[in-house]
Amino acid sequence: SQTIHQWPATLVQPVGSPLSLECTVEGTSNPNLYWYRQAAGRGLQLLFYSVGIGQISSEVPQNLSASRPQDRQFILSSKKLLLSDSGFYLCAWSVRQGQPQHFGDGTRLSIL
Amino acid sequence: KQEVTQIPAALSVPEGENLVLNCSFTDSAIYNLQWFRQDPGKGLTSLLLIQSSQREQTSGRLNASLDKSSGRSTLYIAASQPGDSATYLCAVMNSGGYQKVTFGIGTKLQVIP
């Protein structure tokens, strides 16, 4: 069966520090991968999606970037965190477009 | 721009009651609609996915319907249980745009024993 892992589960970072969140999927090949952010009182916002290695599309201009160095690995990064980057970050995968998306347990990011 | 609204924002019901959660969307040109549940501090669990050509999907005590022309979906939960307590999210994928998924803010459900 397929599983998705995200880490860390929680993270507290000072403003201006770098960020690296990692997501890996097991049990499937060439999945579509997604990064979302969930802010308090707001719906999930799609940040990035990827249909293959090295193929990243950005939905919203951000202080963030994403990379997919391997087929089942998706990384969310920032060079300098802002206070507004606080939130709950979720990684998801799907077999292909239009199929159900399956989510990881998320990373709670707090910026001080 | 697609907008997804979920009503009510919160709902509290006694155990055993049947209930309906509502989701509305502004752009009817959708590819599919998916219902999720989210437990506090956790990720999302997929419950049901309805393709745009379908009218409803059922899984156990859950039934989701879709009326694309009116921009509405409902999630019906039969014989609610305390374990159903969670936030329920509706997500709409638009056709014509790759992976453009818009989520509602959710309905927070509490089932009281």
CSV table of C-alpha atoms in Angstrom, one decimal:
chain,number,residue,atom,x,y,z
A,1,SER,CA,0.0,0.0,0.0
A,2,GLN,CA,1.0,3.6,-0.5
A,3,THR,CA,2.2,5.8,2.3
A,4,ILE,CA,3.2,9.4,2.6
A,5,HIS,CA,5.6,10.8,5.2
A,6,GLN,CA,6.3,14.4,6.2
A,7,TRP,CA,8.8,15.7,8.6
A,8,PRO,CA,9.3,17.4,10.9
A,9,ALA,CA,5.9,17.4,12.5
A,10,THR,CA,6.4,20.7,14.2
A,11,LEU,CA,9.0,23.4,13.7
A,12,VAL,CA,9.8,26.7,15.3
A,13,GLN,CA,12.0,29.0,13.4
A,14,PRO,CA,13.1,32.7,13.8
A,15,VAL,CA,12.4,35.2,11.1
A,16,GLY,CA,15.0,35.3,8.4
A,17,SER,CA,16.1,31.7,8.9
A,18,PRO,CA,16.1,29.1,6.1
A,19,LEU,CA,13.5,26.3,5.8
A,20,SER,CA,13.5,22.8,4.5
A,21,LEU,CA,10.5,20.5,4.8
A,22,GLU,CA,10.6,17.1,3.3
A,23,CYS,CA,7.9,14.7,1.9
A,24,THR,CA,8.3,11.2,0.6
A,25,VAL,CA,5.9,8.8,-0.9
A,26,GLU,CA,6.2,5.0,-0.8
A,27,GLY,CA,4.5,2.3,-2.8
A,28,THR,CA,3.9,4.1,-6.0
A,29,SER,CA,5.8,5.4,-9.0
A,30,ASN,CA,5.7,8.8,-10.7
A,31,PRO,CA,3.0,10.3,-8.4
A,32,ASN,CA,1.8,13.8,-8.8
A,33,LEU,CA,3.0,15.7,-5.7
A,34,TYR,CA,1.6,18.8,-4.0
A,35,TRP,CA,2.5,21.3,-1.3
A,36,TYR,CA,-0.4,23.1,0.5
A,37,ARG,CA,-0.5,25.6,3.3
A,38,GLN,CA,-3.4,25.9,5.7
A,39,ALA,CA,-3.7,29.2,7.6
A,40,ALA,CA,-6.0,29.7,10.5
A,41,GLY,CA,-9.6,30.4,9.3
A,42,ARG,CA,-8.6,30.0,5.7
A,43,GLY,CA,-8.9,27.1,3.2
A,44,LEU,CA,-6.0,25.1,2.0
A,45,GLN,CA,-3.9,27.0,-0.5
A,46,LEU,CA,-2.0,25.1,-3.2
A,47,LEU,CA,1.6,26.3,-3.3
A,48,PHE,CA,3.4,23.9,-5.7
A,49,TYR,CA,2.7,20.8,-7.7
A,50,SER,CA,4.9,18.4,-9.6
A,51,VAL,CA,4.1,15.9,-12.3
A,52,GLY,CA,7.6,14.5,-12.5
A,53,ILE,CA,11.3,14.8,-11.4
A,54,GLY,CA,12.5,18.4,-11.8
A,55,GLN,CA,9.0,19.6,-12.9
A,56,ILE,CA,7.6,22.1,-10.5
A,57,SER,CA,4.7,24.5,-11.0
A,58,SER,CA,3.9,27.3,-8.7
A,59,GLU,CA,0.4,28.4,-8.0
A,60,VAL,CA,1.1,31.6,-6.0
A,61,PRO,CA,4.1,33.8,-5.8
A,62,GLN,CA,5.7,33.0,-2.5
A,63,ASN,CA,8.8,33.4,-0.4
A,64,LEU,CA,9.0,29.7,-0.9
A,65,SER,CA,10.4,27.3,-3.5
A,66,ALA,CA,10.0,23.6,-4.1
A,67,SER,CA,12.2,20.9,-5.6
A,68,ARG,CA,11.7,17.3,-6.6
A,69,PRO,CA,15.2,15.7,-6.7
A,70,GLN,CA,13.8,12.1,-6.8
A,71,ASP,CA,10.6,10.5,-8.1
A,72,ARG,CA,9.0,10.2,-4.7
A,73,GLN,CA,10.6,13.1,-2.8
A,74,PHE,CA,9.2,16.6,-2.6
A,75,ILE,CA,11.0,19.4,-0.7
A,76,LEU,CA,9.7,22.8,0.3
A,77,SER,CA,12.3,25.4,1.0
A,78,SER,CA,12.9,29.0,1.9
A,79,LYS,CA,16.1,31.1,2.1
A,80,LYS,CA,14.6,33.6,4.5
A,81,LEU,CA,11.4,33.0,6.4
A,82,LEU,CA,8.8,35.7,7.0
A,83,LEU,CA,6.3,35.9,9.8
A,84,SER,CA,3.6,35.4,7.2
A,85,ASP,CA,5.0,31.9,6.4
A,86,SER,CA,3.6,30.5,9.7
A,87,GLY,CA,1.0,27.9,9.1
A,88,PHE,CA,0.3,24.2,8.7
A,89,TYR,CA,2.0,22.7,5.6
A,90,LEU,CA,0.6,19.7,4.0
A,91,CYS,CA,2.1,17.4,1.3
A,92,ALA,CA,-0.2,15.3,-0.8
A,93,TRP,CA,0.1,12.9,-3.7
A,94,SER,CA,-2.2,11.4,-6.4
A,95,VAL,CA,-1.8,8.8,-9.0
A,96,ARG,CA,-2.6,11.4,-11.7
A,97,GLN,CA,-4.7,14.4,-12.4
A,98,GLY,CA,-8.3,14.0,-11.3
A,99,GLN,CA,-7.7,11.1,-9.0
A,100,PRO,CA,-8.0,11.4,-5.2
A,101,GLN,CA,-5.3,13.3,-3.4
A,102,HIS,CA,-3.8,11.7,-0.3
A,103,PHE,CA,-2.3,13.8,2.4
A,104,GLY,CA,0.5,13.5,4.9
A,105,ASP,CA,0.1,14.4,8.6
A,106,GLY,CA,1.5,17.9,8.0
A,107,THR,CA,4.1,20.2,9.5
A,108,ARG,CA,3.1,22.9,12.0
A,109,LEU,CA,5.5,25.8,11.3
A,110,SER,CA,5.7,28.7,13.7
A,111,ILE,CA,7.8,31.8,13.0
A,112,LEU,CA,9.1,33.9,15.9
B,1,LYS,CA,-12.0,32.5,-9.8
B,2,GLN,CA,-13.5,29.5,-8.1
B,3,GLU,CA,-14.9,30.1,-4.6
B,4,VAL,CA,-16.0,27.3,-2.3
B,5,THR,CA,-18.3,27.9,0.7
B,6,GLN,CA,-19.2,25.5,3.4
B,7,ILE,CA,-22.2,25.9,5.6
B,8,PRO,CA,-22.5,25.7,8.5
B,9,ALA,CA,-19.1,26.6,9.8
B,10,ALA,CA,-19.8,24.5,12.9
B,11,LEU,CA,-22.3,21.9,13.9
B,12,SER,CA,-23.1,20.0,17.1
B,13,VAL,CA,-25.4,17.1,17.1
B,14,PRO,CA,-26.4,14.3,19.5
B,15,GLU,CA,-25.1,10.8,18.7
B,16,GLY,CA,-27.3,8.8,16.3
B,17,GLU,CA,-28.6,11.8,14.4
B,18,ASN,CA,-28.4,11.9,10.6
B,19,LEU,CA,-26.9,15.1,9.3
B,20,VAL,CA,-26.1,17.0,6.1
B,21,LEU,CA,-23.1,19.2,5.4
B,22,ASN,CA,-23.3,21.6,2.5
B,23,CYS,CA,-20.7,22.8,0.0
B,24,SER,CA,-21.3,25.4,-2.7
B,25,PHE,CA,-19.1,26.5,-5.5
B,26,THR,CA,-19.3,29.4,-7.9
B,27,ASP,CA,-17.8,28.0,-11.1
B,28,SER,CA,-19.7,24.9,-12.4
B,29,ALA,CA,-17.0,23.9,-14.8
B,30,ILE,CA,-15.5,21.4,-12.4
B,31,TYR,CA,-13.5,18.2,-13.0
B,32,ASN,CA,-14.4,16.6,-9.7
B,33,LEU,CA,-15.3,17.3,-6.1
B,34,GLN,CA,-13.7,15.6,-3.1
B,35,TRP,CA,-14.8,15.4,0.5
B,36,PHE,CA,-12.2,15.1,3.3
B,37,ARG,CA,-12.1,14.9,7.0
B,38,GLN,CA,-9.4,16.5,9.1
B,39,ASP,CA,-8.8,15.7,12.7
B,40,PRO,CA,-7.2,18.4,14.9
B,41,GLY,CA,-3.6,18.9,14.1
B,42,LYS,CA,-3.6,16.2,11.4
B,43,GLY,CA,-3.6,15.9,7.7
B,44,LEU,CA,-6.6,15.3,5.5
B,45,THR,CA,-8.3,11.9,5.0
B,46,SER,CA,-10.1,11.4,1.7
B,47,LEU,CA,-13.7,10.3,2.1
B,48,LEU,CA,-15.4,10.5,-1.2
B,49,LEU,CA,-14.6,11.8,-4.7
B,50,ILE,CA,-17.3,12.5,-7.2
B,51,GLN,CA,-16.4,13.0,-10.9
B,52,SER,CA,-18.3,15.8,-12.7
B,53,SER,CA,-20.3,13.2,-14.6
B,54,GLN,CA,-21.6,11.5,-11.4
B,55,ARG,CA,-24.5,12.4,-9.2
B,56,GLU,CA,-23.4,10.7,-6.0
B,57,GLN,CA,-21.0,8.4,-4.2
B,58,THR,CA,-21.5,6.3,-1.2
B,59,SER,CA,-19.1,4.8,1.3
B,60,GLY,CA,-20.5,3.1,4.4
B,61,ARG,CA,-22.6,5.7,6.4
B,62,LEU,CA,-21.5,8.5,4.1
B,63,ASN,CA,-23.2,9.7,0.9
B,64,ALA,CA,-22.1,12.6,-1.2
B,65,SER,CA,-24.2,14.2,-3.9
B,66,LEU,CA,-23.3,16.6,-6.6
B,67,ASP,CA,-25.5,19.0,-8.5
B,68,LYS,CA,-23.0,20.7,-10.8
B,69,SER,CA,-25.5,23.0,-12.5
B,70,SER,CA,-26.5,24.6,-9.2
B,71,GLY,CA,-23.0,24.5,-7.8
B,72,ARG,CA,-23.8,22.4,-4.8
B,73,SER,CA,-22.7,19.2,-3.1
B,74,THR,CA,-23.9,17.7,0.1
B,75,LEU,CA,-22.3,15.2,2.5
B,76,TYR,CA,-24.8,13.1,4.3
B,77,ILE,CA,-23.7,11.2,7.4
B,78,ALA,CA,-26.1,8.6,8.7
B,79,ALA,CA,-26.4,7.6,12.4
B,80,SER,CA,-23.6,9.9,13.5
B,81,GLN,CA,-21.0,8.6,16.1
B,82,PRO,CA,-18.6,10.5,18.4
B,83,GLY,CA,-15.8,9.2,16.2
B,84,ASP,CA,-17.2,11.3,13.4
B,85,SER,CA,-16.2,14.5,15.2
B,86,ALA,CA,-13.8,16.3,12.9
B,87,THR,CA,-13.6,19.1,10.4
B,88,TYR,CA,-15.1,18.2,7.0
B,89,LEU,CA,-13.6,19.9,4.0
B,90,CYS,CA,-14.9,20.1,0.4
B,91,ALA,CA,-12.5,20.6,-2.5
B,92,VAL,CA,-13.3,21.3,-6.1
B,93,MET,CA,-11.0,20.7,-9.0
B,94,ASN,CA,-11.7,22.9,-12.0
B,95,SER,CA,-11.6,21.6,-15.5
B,96,GLY,CA,-9.5,23.3,-18.1
B,97,GLY,CA,-6.8,24.2,-15.6
B,98,TYR,CA,-4.2,21.7,-14.4
B,99,GLN,CA,-4.7,20.7,-10.8
B,100,LYS,CA,-6.5,23.9,-9.7
B,101,VAL,CA,-8.1,22.7,-6.6
B,102,THR,CA,-10.0,25.1,-4.4
B,103,PHE,CA,-10.8,24.1,-0.8
B,104,GLY,CA,-13.6,25.4,1.5
B,105,ILE,CA,-12.8,26.4,5.0
B,106,GLY,CA,-14.7,23.4,6.4
B,107,THR,CA,-17.5,22.5,8.7
B,108,LYS,CA,-16.4,21.6,12.2
B,109,LEU,CA,-18.6,18.7,13.4
B,110,GLN,CA,-19.0,17.6,17.0
B,111,VAL,CA,-21.1,14.5,17.8
B,112,ILE,CA,-22.1,14.4,21.4
B,113,PRO,CA,-22.4,11.0,23.2
